[in-house]
Tab-separated table of C-alpha atoms in Angstrom:
chain	number	residue	atom	x	y	z
B	1	MET	CA	147.947	121.484	196.129
B	2	SER	CA	149.205	123.219	199.259
B	3	ALA	CA	149.215	122.082	203.123
B	4	ASP	CA	146.414	124.994	203.658
B	5	SER	CA	144.445	124.481	201.285
B	6	THR	CA	140.715	123.552	201.724
B	7	ALA	CA	139.464	119.894	201.209
B	8	VAL	CA	136.405	119.995	197.879
B	9	THR	CA	134.520	117.660	197.280
B	10	PRO	CA	135.587	116.496	194.045
B	11	VAL	CA	133.018	117.662	190.842
B	12	PRO	CA	133.290	114.758	187.474
B	13	THR	CA	134.639	116.841	183.877
B	14	ASP	CA	134.208	116.084	181.018
B	15	ALA	CA	136.677	115.693	177.793
B	16	THR	CA	137.960	119.570	178.467
B	17	GLY	CA	138.785	119.330	182.285
B	18	ALA	CA	134.908	121.406	182.294
B	19	PRO	CA	132.094	120.432	184.508
B	20	PRO	CA	129.347	119.237	182.931
B	21	GLY	CA	126.315	121.415	181.191
B	22	ALA	CA	129.681	123.297	180.381
B	23	GLY	CA	128.150	123.644	177.263
B	24	ARG	CA	125.213	123.900	177.259
B	25	HIS	CA	123.977	126.867	176.012
B	26	LEU	CA	127.364	128.781	176.422
B	27	GLY	CA	126.427	131.720	173.292
B	28	LEU	CA	123.457	133.167	176.568
B	29	ALA	CA	126.045	132.957	179.538
B	30	LEU	CA	128.430	135.304	178.079
B	31	PHE	CA	125.943	136.826	176.764
B	32	VAL	CA	124.946	137.191	180.890
B	33	ILE	CA	128.518	137.722	181.808
B	34	ALA	CA	129.050	140.605	179.625
B	35	ALA	CA	126.102	142.676	180.340
B	36	ALA	CA	126.099	142.304	183.050
B	37	GLN	CA	130.622	143.346	182.820
B	38	LEU	CA	129.385	146.808	181.046
B	39	MET	CA	126.585	147.637	183.011
B	40	VAL	CA	129.258	147.166	185.427
B	41	VAL	CA	132.449	149.682	183.806
B	42	LEU	CA	129.786	152.297	181.441
B	43	ASP	CA	128.646	153.244	185.779
B	44	GLY	CA	132.153	154.539	186.421
B	45	THR	CA	131.811	156.838	183.034
B	46	ILE	CA	127.733	157.249	182.978
B	47	THR	CA	127.136	159.107	186.064
B	48	ASN	CA	130.136	161.524	184.489
B	49	ILE	CA	127.711	163.843	182.296
B	50	ALA	CA	124.814	163.791	184.454
B	51	LEU	CA	127.349	165.391	186.886
B	52	PRO	CA	126.430	169.030	185.630
B	53	SER	CA	122.311	168.379	185.733
B	54	ILE	CA	122.715	166.931	189.294
B	55	GLN	CA	124.294	169.528	190.687
B	56	THR	CA	120.945	171.657	189.283
B	57	ALA	CA	118.277	169.291	190.101
B	58	LEU	CA	119.471	168.467	193.082
B	59	ASP	CA	121.206	171.737	194.752
B	60	VAL	CA	124.402	170.013	195.243
B	61	SER	CA	127.447	171.552	196.557
B	62	ASP	CA	130.339	171.413	194.948
B	63	ALA	CA	132.267	169.330	197.687
B	64	ASN	CA	129.672	166.688	198.195
B	65	LEU	CA	129.573	166.671	193.670
B	66	ALA	CA	132.686	164.792	193.664
B	67	TRP	CA	131.110	161.945	196.159
B	68	ILE	CA	128.670	161.698	193.735
B	69	VAL	CA	131.784	159.832	192.320
B	70	ASN	CA	134.187	158.732	194.030
B	71	SER	CA	131.371	157.807	197.001
B	72	TYR	CA	130.951	153.945	194.074
B	73	ALA	CA	134.625	153.877	194.328
B	74	LEU	CA	135.743	153.663	197.521
B	75	ALA	CA	133.827	150.813	198.089
B	76	PHE	CA	133.856	149.172	194.592
B	77	GLY	CA	137.382	149.041	194.719
B	78	GLY	CA	137.430	148.507	198.859
B	79	LEU	CA	135.778	145.355	199.178
B	80	LEU	CA	136.294	143.157	195.996
B	81	LEU	CA	138.795	141.508	198.188
B	82	ILE	CA	135.452	140.420	200.200
B	83	GLY	CA	133.524	140.789	197.011
B	84	GLY	CA	135.778	137.751	195.504
B	85	ARG	CA	136.292	135.795	198.362
B	86	ALA	CA	132.708	134.923	199.268
B	87	GLY	CA	132.155	133.831	195.141
B	88	ASP	CA	134.812	130.742	196.324
B	89	LEU	CA	132.353	130.058	199.738
B	90	PHE	CA	129.200	131.014	198.750
B	91	GLY	CA	129.474	129.871	195.285
B	92	ARG	CA	130.166	131.557	192.534
B	93	ARG	CA	126.410	131.985	190.541
B	94	ARG	CA	124.824	132.363	194.016
B	95	MET	CA	127.062	135.328	194.946
B	96	PHE	CA	127.405	136.588	190.922
B	97	GLN	CA	123.682	137.237	191.682
B	98	VAL	CA	123.719	138.760	194.617
B	99	GLY	CA	126.043	141.388	193.260
B	100	ILE	CA	123.361	142.068	190.190
B	101	VAL	CA	120.012	142.666	192.722
B	102	LEU	CA	122.494	144.920	194.599
B	103	PHE	CA	123.450	147.028	191.523
B	104	THR	CA	120.062	146.750	190.105
B	105	LEU	CA	118.052	147.668	193.329
B	106	ALA	CA	120.859	150.542	194.350
B	107	SER	CA	120.193	151.949	189.892
B	108	LEU	CA	116.344	152.183	191.143
B	109	LEU	CA	117.045	154.084	194.364
B	110	GLY	CA	120.429	156.705	192.224
B	111	GLY	CA	117.123	157.366	190.284
B	112	LEU	CA	114.449	158.578	192.524
B	113	ALA	CA	116.845	160.168	195.130
B	114	PRO	CA	115.338	163.081	195.988
B	115	ASN	CA	118.831	164.671	197.760
B	116	GLU	CA	122.363	164.455	196.882
B	117	GLY	CA	122.216	162.310	200.678
B	118	LEU	CA	120.456	159.033	199.739
B	119	LEU	CA	121.744	159.302	195.748
B	120	ILE	CA	125.347	159.585	197.690
B	121	GLY	CA	123.920	156.396	199.960
B	122	ALA	CA	122.966	154.577	196.999
B	123	ARG	CA	126.118	154.905	194.484
B	124	VAL	CA	127.915	153.842	197.683
B	125	LEU	CA	125.556	150.817	197.668
B	126	GLN	CA	126.445	150.056	193.546
B	127	GLY	CA	129.791	149.894	194.684
B	128	VAL	CA	129.433	147.236	196.826
B	129	GLY	CA	127.146	145.331	193.735
B	130	ALA	CA	129.733	146.065	191.382
B	131	ALA	CA	132.391	144.265	194.578
B	132	ILE	CA	130.329	141.138	194.559
B	133	ALA	CA	129.659	141.263	190.803
B	134	ALA	CA	132.766	141.307	189.373
B	135	PRO	CA	134.452	139.675	190.946
B	136	SER	CA	131.970	136.271	190.236
B	137	ALA	CA	131.462	136.867	186.673
B	138	LEU	CA	135.164	136.634	186.463
B	139	SER	CA	135.538	133.987	187.698
B	140	LEU	CA	132.687	132.929	186.155
B	141	ILE	CA	134.394	132.345	182.773
B	142	THR	CA	136.682	130.294	184.355
B	143	THR	CA	134.260	127.244	186.296
B	144	THR	CA	131.562	127.803	182.924
B	145	PHE	CA	134.221	127.959	179.754
B	146	PRO	CA	136.239	125.375	178.694
B	147	GLU	CA	140.011	126.006	178.348
B	148	GLY	CA	140.929	126.377	175.009
B	149	GLY	CA	138.887	128.226	172.760
B	150	PRO	CA	135.697	128.431	174.100
B	151	ARG	CA	137.409	130.499	176.915
B	152	ASN	CA	140.028	132.422	175.362
B	153	ARG	CA	137.308	133.239	173.107
B	154	ALA	CA	134.985	134.820	176.048
B	155	MET	CA	137.616	136.519	177.621
B	156	GLY	CA	138.644	139.039	174.703
B	157	VAL	CA	134.208	139.561	174.895
B	158	TYR	CA	134.800	140.091	178.391
B	159	ALA	CA	138.314	142.645	177.909
B	160	ALA	CA	136.152	144.687	175.360
B	161	MET	CA	134.017	145.478	177.621
B	162	ALA	CA	136.346	147.709	179.805
B	163	GLY	CA	137.035	149.788	177.201
B	164	ILE	CA	133.304	149.688	175.242
B	165	GLY	CA	131.416	150.149	179.010
B	166	ALA	CA	133.390	153.500	179.222
B	167	THR	CA	132.933	155.044	175.491
B	168	VAL	CA	129.097	153.685	175.734
B	169	GLY	CA	128.844	154.768	178.672
B	170	LEU	CA	129.852	158.801	177.787
B	171	LEU	CA	127.630	158.892	175.049
B	172	LEU	CA	124.600	156.851	177.087
B	173	GLY	CA	125.447	158.937	179.364
B	174	GLY	CA	125.010	162.381	176.822
B	175	VAL	CA	121.915	161.334	175.480
B	176	LEU	CA	119.792	160.161	178.353
B	177	THR	CA	120.688	163.478	180.322
B	178	ASP	CA	120.141	165.106	177.297
B	179	VAL	CA	116.923	163.651	175.761
B	180	LEU	CA	114.912	162.651	178.701
B	181	ASP	CA	116.302	163.559	182.302
B	182	TRP	CA	119.456	162.806	184.141
B	183	ARG	CA	117.611	160.198	186.995
B	184	TRP	CA	117.959	158.101	183.726
B	185	VAL	CA	121.492	156.896	183.797
B	186	PHE	CA	120.021	155.353	186.955
B	187	PHE	CA	117.000	153.687	186.212
B	188	VAL	CA	119.014	152.276	182.193
B	189	ASN	CA	120.776	149.899	184.681
B	190	ILE	CA	117.432	148.321	186.066
B	191	PRO	CA	116.679	146.485	182.526
B	192	ILE	CA	120.004	144.936	181.626
B	193	GLY	CA	119.805	143.666	185.536
B	194	LEU	CA	116.980	141.917	185.381
B	195	ALA	CA	118.401	140.422	181.918
B	196	VAL	CA	121.180	139.160	183.681
B	197	LEU	CA	119.275	138.344	186.468
B	198	ALA	CA	117.208	135.999	183.626
B	199	GLY	CA	119.996	134.574	182.199
B	200	THR	CA	122.452	133.441	184.836
B	201	ARG	CA	120.478	129.869	184.927
B	202	THR	CA	122.828	129.266	182.070
B	203	LEU	CA	125.849	130.009	184.295
B	204	VAL	CA	128.582	126.896	185.543
B	205	GLU	CA	128.010	126.391	189.984
B	206	ALA	CA	131.508	124.594	190.375
B	207	GLU	CA	133.372	123.200	193.101
B	208	ARG	CA	133.661	126.224	196.158
B	209	ASP	CA	135.780	126.214	198.850
B	210	ARG	CA	134.471	124.361	202.199
B	211	GLY	CA	136.798	126.638	204.369
B	212	ARG	CA	135.102	129.525	206.668
B	213	LEU	CA	135.765	133.146	206.034
B	214	ASP	CA	138.626	134.622	207.361
B	215	ILE	CA	137.647	137.587	209.556
B	216	PRO	CA	141.048	138.977	211.374
B	217	GLY	CA	142.238	139.432	207.018
B	218	THR	CA	138.412	141.010	206.294
B	219	LEU	CA	139.050	143.322	208.728
B	220	THR	CA	142.312	144.330	207.504
B	221	GLY	CA	142.042	143.835	203.898
B	222	THR	CA	139.294	145.635	202.932
B	223	GLY	CA	140.503	148.381	205.809
B	224	GLY	CA	143.307	148.649	204.376
B	225	LEU	CA	141.908	148.755	201.300
B	226	ILE	CA	138.800	151.379	202.111
B	227	ALA	CA	141.922	153.564	203.303
B	228	LEU	CA	144.743	153.353	200.751
B	229	VAL	CA	141.793	154.375	197.885
B	230	TYR	CA	140.472	157.221	199.652
B	231	GLY	CA	144.538	158.714	200.337
B	232	ILE	CA	144.277	158.444	196.651
B	233	THR	CA	141.280	159.981	195.749
B	234	ARG	CA	142.155	162.296	198.089
B	235	GLY	CA	144.699	163.172	197.272
B	236	GLY	CA	143.807	164.075	193.943
B	237	GLU	CA	141.880	166.516	194.766
B	238	HIS	CA	143.014	168.277	197.725
B	239	GLY	CA	146.800	167.853	198.331
B	240	TRP	CA	148.889	165.240	198.886
B	241	THR	CA	151.166	166.267	201.305
B	242	GLU	CA	147.720	166.873	203.718
B	243	ALA	CA	148.091	165.784	207.315
B	244	PRO	CA	144.702	164.015	206.372
B	245	THR	CA	145.429	161.876	203.553
B	246	LEU	CA	148.947	160.893	204.885
B	247	THR	CA	147.042	159.560	207.533
B	248	CYS	CA	144.730	158.071	205.626
B	249	PHE	CA	148.158	156.528	203.033
B	250	ALA	CA	149.556	155.114	206.886
B	251	LEU	CA	146.784	153.964	207.691
B	252	ALA	CA	146.902	151.800	205.391
B	253	ALA	CA	149.816	150.544	205.110
B	254	VAL	CA	149.917	149.725	208.841
B	255	LEU	CA	146.250	147.277	207.800
B	256	LEU	CA	147.873	145.624	204.600
B	257	VAL	CA	150.336	144.778	206.538
B	258	ALA	CA	149.082	143.285	208.872
B	259	PHE	CA	146.643	141.702	206.495
B	260	LEU	CA	149.466	139.364	205.057
B	261	ALA	CA	151.233	139.058	208.704
B	262	VAL	CA	147.684	136.666	208.858
B	263	GLN	CA	147.090	135.751	206.043
B	264	SER	CA	150.254	133.980	205.638
B	265	ARG	CA	149.257	132.337	209.729
B	266	THR	CA	146.203	131.684	208.576
B	267	ALA	CA	144.772	127.715	207.657
B	268	HIS	CA	141.517	129.522	206.190
B	269	PRO	CA	142.771	133.015	204.904
B	270	MET	CA	141.279	135.258	202.548
B	271	MET	CA	143.504	135.848	199.860
B	272	PRO	CA	145.404	131.920	199.140
B	273	LEU	CA	149.466	134.004	198.610
B	274	ARG	CA	149.914	130.949	197.240
B	275	LEU	CA	148.459	132.953	194.414
B	276	PHE	CA	150.979	134.893	193.806
B	277	ARG	CA	154.090	131.921	193.421
B	278	ASP	CA	153.247	131.649	190.081
B	279	ARG	CA	155.604	134.469	188.616
B	280	ASN	CA	153.169	134.191	184.993
B	281	ARG	CA	150.045	135.886	188.099
B	282	SER	CA	151.956	138.190	190.158
B	283	GLY	CA	152.877	140.543	186.630
B	284	SER	CA	149.641	139.829	184.778
B	285	TYR	CA	147.862	142.410	188.462
B	286	ALA	CA	150.565	144.359	187.881
B	287	THR	CA	151.120	145.307	184.358
B	288	MET	CA	147.234	145.949	185.001
B	289	LEU	CA	147.735	147.941	187.898
B	290	PHE	CA	149.527	150.019	184.519
B	291	ILE	CA	146.398	149.026	182.702
B	292	GLY	CA	143.904	150.949	184.792
B	293	ALA	CA	146.613	154.052	185.392
B	294	GLY	CA	147.055	155.218	181.972
B	295	MET	CA	143.641	154.074	179.934
B	296	ILE	CA	141.862	155.944	182.874
B	297	ALA	CA	143.726	158.959	180.619
B	298	THR	CA	142.121	158.569	178.136
B	299	PHE	CA	138.867	158.860	178.446
B	300	TYR	CA	139.661	161.713	181.666
B	301	PHE	CA	140.908	163.850	179.349
B	302	LEU	CA	140.241	163.571	176.792
B	303	THR	CA	137.050	164.030	177.305
B	304	LEU	CA	138.025	167.657	178.792
B	305	TYR	CA	139.778	168.231	176.018
B	306	LEU	CA	136.939	166.849	173.312
B	307	GLN	CA	134.405	169.469	175.921
B	308	LEU	CA	136.412	172.562	177.262
B	309	ILE	CA	138.377	173.256	174.453
B	310	LEU	CA	136.952	171.881	170.998
B	311	GLY	CA	133.290	172.915	172.780
B	312	TYR	CA	131.751	169.084	171.882
B	313	SER	CA	127.949	168.989	173.852
B	314	ALA	CA	128.530	165.694	176.453
B	315	VAL	CA	126.253	163.693	173.183
B	316	GLU	CA	128.921	164.661	170.510
B	317	THR	CA	132.323	163.679	173.269
B	318	GLY	CA	129.822	160.358	172.766
B	319	PHE	CA	130.151	159.886	168.982
B	320	ALA	CA	133.391	161.117	169.269
B	321	ASN	CA	134.762	158.498	171.388
B	322	LEU	CA	133.441	155.738	169.138
B	323	PRO	CA	136.765	154.706	167.728
B	324	PHE	CA	138.340	153.569	170.320
B	325	SER	CA	135.050	151.056	171.046
B	326	LEU	CA	135.889	150.036	167.818
B	327	GLY	CA	139.328	150.155	167.908
B	328	MET	CA	139.225	147.945	171.519
B	329	GLY	CA	136.275	145.531	170.261
B	330	VAL	CA	139.142	144.435	167.437
B	331	ALA	CA	141.736	144.492	169.097
B	332	ALA	CA	140.215	141.744	171.980
B	333	ALA	CA	139.062	139.455	169.254
B	334	LEU	CA	142.504	138.912	167.559
B	335	SER	CA	144.628	138.320	170.703
B	336	ALA	CA	141.165	135.773	171.723
B	337	LYS	CA	142.893	133.515	168.866
B	338	LEU	CA	146.046	134.775	168.758
B	339	VAL	CA	146.138	133.045	172.498
B	340	THR	CA	146.948	129.677	170.653
B	341	ARG	CA	149.805	130.595	169.145
B	342	LEU	CA	151.771	133.185	170.539
B	343	ALA	CA	153.049	133.932	174.043
B	344	PRO	CA	151.279	136.551	176.588
B	345	ARG	CA	153.811	138.809	176.277
B	346	ALA	CA	154.590	138.245	173.016
B	347	ILE	CA	150.995	140.242	171.889
B	348	ALA	CA	150.636	142.509	175.182
B	349	GLY	CA	153.898	143.696	175.153
B	350	PRO	CA	154.027	144.862	171.595
B	351	GLY	CA	150.135	145.836	172.429
B	352	LEU	CA	151.060	148.198	174.964
B	353	LEU	CA	154.334	149.709	173.077
B	354	VAL	CA	151.666	150.629	170.949
B	355	ALA	CA	148.950	151.355	172.997
B	356	ALA	CA	151.282	154.345	174.592
B	357	ILE	CA	152.371	155.356	170.981
B	358	GLY	CA	148.616	156.108	170.943
B	359	MET	CA	149.524	158.693	173.541
B	360	PHE	CA	152.506	159.570	173.173
B	361	TRP	CA	150.340	160.858	169.972
B	362	PHE	CA	147.518	162.540	172.026
B	363	ALA	CA	150.537	164.291	173.929
B	364	THR	CA	150.960	166.405	170.159
B	365	LEU	CA	147.617	168.218	170.541
B	366	THR	CA	147.078	171.585	170.369
B	367	PRO	CA	142.978	173.577	170.923
B	368	ASP	CA	143.736	173.211	167.110
B	369	SER	CA	144.054	169.574	166.700
B	370	SER	CA	141.496	168.398	164.099
B	371	TYR	CA	139.391	164.858	165.070
B	372	ALA	CA	139.265	162.812	162.482
B	373	GLY	CA	143.238	163.706	161.894
B	374	HIS	CA	144.722	163.385	164.955
B	375	LEU	CA	141.934	162.180	167.894
B	376	MET	CA	140.559	159.882	165.533
B	377	PRO	CA	143.632	157.539	163.711
B	378	ALA	CA	145.308	157.828	167.778
B	379	MET	CA	141.691	157.547	169.429
B	380	PHE	CA	141.801	153.540	167.390
B	381	VAL	CA	145.595	153.017	167.577
B	382	THR	CA	145.638	153.544	171.315
B	383	ALA	CA	142.514	150.790	171.246
B	384	LEU	CA	144.178	148.433	169.448
B	385	GLY	CA	146.635	148.742	171.821
B	386	LEU	CA	145.340	148.532	174.576
B	387	GLY	CA	143.130	145.767	173.733
B	388	MET	CA	145.996	142.923	172.351
B	389	GLY	CA	146.981	143.693	176.501
B	390	PHE	CA	143.631	143.043	178.056
B	391	VAL	CA	142.920	139.100	176.897
B	392	PRO	CA	146.119	138.233	177.875
B	393	MET	CA	147.217	139.422	181.416
B	394	THR	CA	142.879	138.388	182.045
B	395	LEU	CA	143.138	134.794	181.129
B	396	GLY	CA	147.133	134.624	183.039
B	397	ALA	CA	145.332	135.632	185.683
B	398	VAL	CA	143.398	133.006	186.883
B	399	SER	CA	144.457	130.118	183.962
B	400	GLY	CA	145.323	127.419	186.504
B	401	VAL	CA	143.955	127.765	189.438
B	402	ASP	CA	141.708	125.494	191.393
B	403	HIS	CA	138.021	126.844	191.339
B	404	GLN	CA	137.551	127.831	194.646
B	405	ASP	CA	139.825	130.172	194.559
B	406	ALA	CA	138.814	131.248	191.365
B	407	GLY	CA	137.253	134.039	193.020
B	408	ILE	CA	139.861	135.516	195.020
B	409	ALA	CA	141.678	135.810	192.093
B	410	SER	CA	139.498	137.480	189.502
B	411	ALA	CA	139.449	139.759	192.497
B	412	LEU	CA	142.388	140.383	192.410
B	413	LEU	CA	142.727	141.897	188.601
B	414	ASN	CA	140.283	144.113	189.219
B	415	THR	CA	141.712	144.885	192.522
B	416	ALA	CA	144.549	145.742	190.913
B	417	GLN	CA	142.147	147.806	187.316
B	418	GLN	CA	140.826	150.134	190.115
B	419	ILE	CA	143.780	150.449	191.792
B	420	GLY	CA	145.384	151.971	189.254
B	421	GLY	CA	143.165	153.993	187.627
B	422	ALA	CA	142.751	155.544	191.260
B	423	LEU	CA	146.366	157.080	191.241
B	424	GLY	CA	146.538	157.329	187.537
B	425	LEU	CA	143.372	159.325	187.851
B	426	ALA	CA	144.965	161.480	191.126
B	427	VAL	CA	148.658	161.515	189.828
B	428	LEU	CA	147.756	162.567	186.504
B	429	SER	CA	145.345	164.563	187.014
B	430	THR	CA	148.365	166.913	188.989
B	431	VAL	CA	150.687	166.918	187.253
B	432	SER	CA	147.737	168.316	184.482
B	433	ALA	CA	147.013	171.224	186.694
B	434	SER	CA	150.888	171.883	187.847
B	435	ALA	CA	151.852	171.907	184.078
B	436	ALA	CA	148.428	174.662	183.152
B	437	ASN	CA	149.526	176.216	185.653
B	438	ASP	CA	153.197	176.626	184.947
B	439	ARG	CA	152.015	177.894	181.213
B	440	LEU	CA	149.786	180.008	183.459
B	441	PRO	CA	148.189	180.874	186.986
B	442	ASP	CA	144.843	178.833	187.829
B	443	ALA	CA	144.667	178.883	184.295
B	444	ALA	CA	140.993	176.334	184.846
B	445	ALA	CA	139.600	179.011	186.552
B	446	SER	CA	141.431	181.783	184.536
B	447	PHE	CA	139.867	179.868	181.139
B	448	TYR	CA	136.031	179.821	182.608
B	449	ARG	CA	136.533	183.262	183.313
B	450	ALA	CA	137.402	184.370	179.884
B	451	LEU	CA	134.290	182.440	178.344
B	452	ALA	CA	131.524	183.758	180.822
B	453	THR	CA	133.442	187.621	179.599
B	454	ASP	CA	133.513	186.771	175.700
B	455	ASP	CA	137.228	187.693	176.223
B	456	ARG	CA	138.826	185.604	172.799
B	457	ALA	CA	142.560	186.533	173.464
B	458	ALA	CA	142.960	185.364	177.466
B	459	ALA	CA	140.119	181.942	176.126
B	460	ALA	CA	142.131	181.096	173.280
B	461	LYS	CA	145.837	181.515	175.920
B	462	GLY	CA	143.586	179.458	178.790
B	463	ALA	CA	142.848	176.911	176.225
B	464	GLU	CA	146.835	177.219	175.270
B	465	ALA	CA	148.027	175.972	179.119
B	466	LEU	CA	144.881	173.872	180.327
B	467	THR	CA	146.311	171.625	176.598
B	468	HIS	CA	149.642	171.826	177.489
B	469	GLY	CA	148.543	170.169	180.678
B	470	TYR	CA	146.610	167.633	179.350
B	471	THR	CA	149.182	166.438	176.904
B	472	MET	CA	151.853	166.516	180.346
B	473	ALA	CA	148.760	163.965	181.740
B	474	PHE	CA	149.283	161.595	177.895
B	475	VAL	CA	152.994	161.902	178.607
B	476	GLY	CA	152.533	160.732	182.164
B	477	ALA	CA	149.629	158.021	180.566
B	478	GLY	CA	152.645	156.319	178.305
B	479	VAL	CA	155.450	156.144	180.353
B	480	MET	CA	152.781	154.027	182.568
B	481	PHE	CA	151.549	151.214	179.482
B	482	LEU	CA	155.895	151.354	178.920
B	483	ALA	CA	155.819	150.488	182.306
B	484	GLY	CA	153.653	147.762	181.771
B	485	VAL	CA	155.619	146.978	178.550
B	486	LEU	CA	158.483	145.983	181.551
B	487	VAL	CA	156.674	144.109	183.523
B	488	THR	CA	155.635	141.546	181.126
B	489	VAL	CA	158.791	141.438	179.259
B	490	LEU	CA	160.208	140.806	181.920
B	491	ALA	CA	157.787	138.527	184.808
B	492	ILE	CA	155.574	136.814	182.264
B	493	THR	CA	156.912	134.030	180.636
B	494	ALA	CA	154.015	131.722	180.050
B	495	GLY	CA	153.690	129.881	175.961
B	496	ARG	CA	151.089	130.194	174.013
B	497	GLN	CA	147.388	128.717	176.061
B	498	GLN	CA	147.007	125.696	175.273
B	499	SER	CA	142.660	122.958	175.175
B	500	PRO	CA	143.963	120.344	177.481
B	501	GLU	CA	143.023	116.800	176.508
B	502	GLY	CA	141.420	115.093	179.730
B	503	ALA	CA	142.784	117.368	181.612
B	504	ALA	CA	141.455	119.102	184.961
B	505	PRO	CA	142.873	122.527	185.690
B	506	VAL	CA	145.622	123.171	187.482
B	507	HIS	CA	145.909	122.858	191.036
B	508	LEU	CA	148.953	125.514	192.621
B	509	GLY	CA	151.052	124.613	195.260
């Protein structure tokens, strides 16, 4: 262990290197973690479907409507590091429970919100709960499931939730909004959260860091991430060269540089820099950044294409995305088995290449493309590739990490994905709008006007311009996946995952 590591109380291990009791109730433990991950992920898309209904019901302005989404993303992405570190210091199972309680309570408040201010406040609280629960959920896999087959299978299920949760969010959001009421997109989290809390006693609480909270690191790191996420979000909405956007980026740069300086000098860092000494772990973080950046286009721009160009309803859009869930689930299960036979880059590299092919397939869409012959197979191919990339990258991010660092290592992976998603959406939205406007000035507004006046010729021109913008975004997403392939091939050199024989987890440093 490195000199700056804190002393911890040793925890006895069984023949697999896992804490005693890790082999008991693993199925229920996996259900609990998967349900929590599903709840957090689907919340990113389920609310989007309900936005028009929310705007009408609460008389929300266009400017504030975006904050119903952005407030959650800002709190989630900005607080992940402190959420992960809190798990290491105060107990991962305990903080997991705290996060689920906050998320469930915030969902109740969101569903009951009488106005936009309280709804946005509830979304912030949801983001705080997610930032605590998400890294704890991933780190609990490393402390509950023995290395080898059990952990690989658990990681496969965890990774599948990333794609399945987003798709289920689209489907469930449409059904709940159309059949019941928009408030049910929040109320649906309550029974899930209560079920998760009831099952947390099956999770193993392993050794934790006995150090103390790094206050300077917390302030600079959290402040820097919040400024970065806000700057990215604002840049995508209002322009990258505006003074407020540039100010956010400058503030983020200053705070994050100060954060790294603090981490290199303090005895109890919030983010131990030793985690980055392993090139495989660093490569996994970088690859996940590109996966997050590219994957957001799959859902965001496909949803726009299905609803605006093909005229699908919210419920039809949700059902149309089911092939993505199927492909993700199949690929995650397959890659969980392959990681014991092949090196991570031999799985993730080809997988991301397949995902890129899927995105370039989407880039050939026209306003008249068919669902069965074009969209559905492209969805399945993209999902297969992403599923093959998620599992080895997730395992690589936490493999060999000391139990007392499991929370922050997991938080870094989640942070990479969240920052990547925010950056990808902002950049690709700019690319899409610019490409569409090159074909037809003010393409979106022209398309909406044509629909309102039943001008079919103008609507056809607007649909063609918007579709061209979406396809350019898909090209950009494909390039991001190819960048992930390059990082995987160059940076990740680890061999296949093997079950240790009586060995405890490897210590870093």
